């Protein structure tokens, strides 16, 4: 008869702790200490009364999104700085990580999509006028990618740190601006108007730059680093649009055509964002390829 049948412990289902594994954290830093889990896991404070089961899902969904946005900003700032220093290879490494973050952000909409209209209706009154539209970090990502809008800075007049961060990015070159400056330093005929412009203004299509990219795409092996960077940027925008569209879908299935908690027109407002583009020449050049 085996040990399990005799009431003993089957050693195949038990893993003994190794001697070297730390057990006493009175004086040593633990996993929870390093990650400040006491602070992190106490940040979920539902407001519904009586308590609604699904409010915790809504809070965690948006808090984790903000954490991923924080990392995305960190990586995009670094990529922008590396391009400024002509360090293309590590800049591309940063962008590769950003793409994985984007996939994670898009995939997690499926968790929020389990919230039915009836369930959301129970917690919506407690959101008051708060809305994802008011995410300062989301606006930082947009500014870093080139979608500048000075009016957005005023939305954060109540938060001096957020307002200052956005105002700084508003007046600085975007990731795309730094890429164009990099191209110019490499001898590409980037139109001068793109290299010395008002950084606070939204970027707009330049036909001369389309010509430059047409040359790159005509002979990719002669311009491999630039060609690869162009495609990385297209990936970033494609991922961003997928995130926007998935957001729209989840909002539509949850509130239909209702106005948003922040006062927007909801689905219609989100749909208009699908027409925005960060890197217009990289899409326009596709019309010319093989034409």
Coordinates of C-alpha atoms in Angstrom, one line a residue, residues 75-84 86-100 102 175 179 182-183 223-236 279 282:
X75 CA 10.2 53.8 -23.0
X76 CA 9.1 56.5 -25.4
X77 CA 11.0 59.2 -23.7
X78 CA 14.1 57.0 -23.8
X79 CA 13.6 56.1 -27.5
X80 CA 13.2 59.8 -28.3
X81 CA 16.4 60.7 -26.5
X82 CA 18.3 57.9 -28.1
X83 CA 17.3 59.1 -31.6
X84 CA 18.5 62.5 -30.6
X86 CA 21.9 59.0 -33.1
X87 CA 21.6 55.7 -31.2
X88 CA 19.1 54.0 -33.5
X89 CA 19.5 50.3 -32.5
X90 CA 18.7 50.8 -28.8
X91 CA 15.9 53.2 -29.7
X92 CA 14.3 50.4 -31.8
X93 CA 14.7 48.1 -28.8
X94 CA 12.7 50.5 -26.7
X95 CA 10.0 50.7 -29.4
X96 CA 9.8 46.9 -29.5
X97 CA 9.0 46.9 -25.8
X98 CA 6.3 49.6 -26.3
X99 CA 4.6 47.4 -28.9
X100 CA 4.3 44.6 -26.3
X102 CA 0.3 48.1 -26.4
X175 CA 9.4 61.0 -31.2
X179 CA 13.3 60.7 -36.1
X182 CA 18.0 61.9 -37.3
X183 CA 17.2 61.4 -41.0
X223 CA 18.3 52.1 -46.2
X224 CA 17.7 49.2 -43.9
X225 CA 17.9 50.9 -40.5
X226 CA 15.6 53.7 -41.6
X227 CA 13.3 51.3 -43.4
X228 CA 13.0 49.2 -40.2
X229 CA 12.3 52.3 -38.1
X230 CA 9.5 53.4 -40.5
X231 CA 7.9 50.0 -40.1
X232 CA 8.3 50.1 -36.3
X233 CA 6.5 53.4 -36.3
X234 CA 3.7 52.1 -38.4
X235 CA 3.4 49.2 -36.0
X236 CA 3.1 51.6 -33.1
X279 CA 2.9 59.6 -38.9
X282 CA 4.3 56.6 -43.6

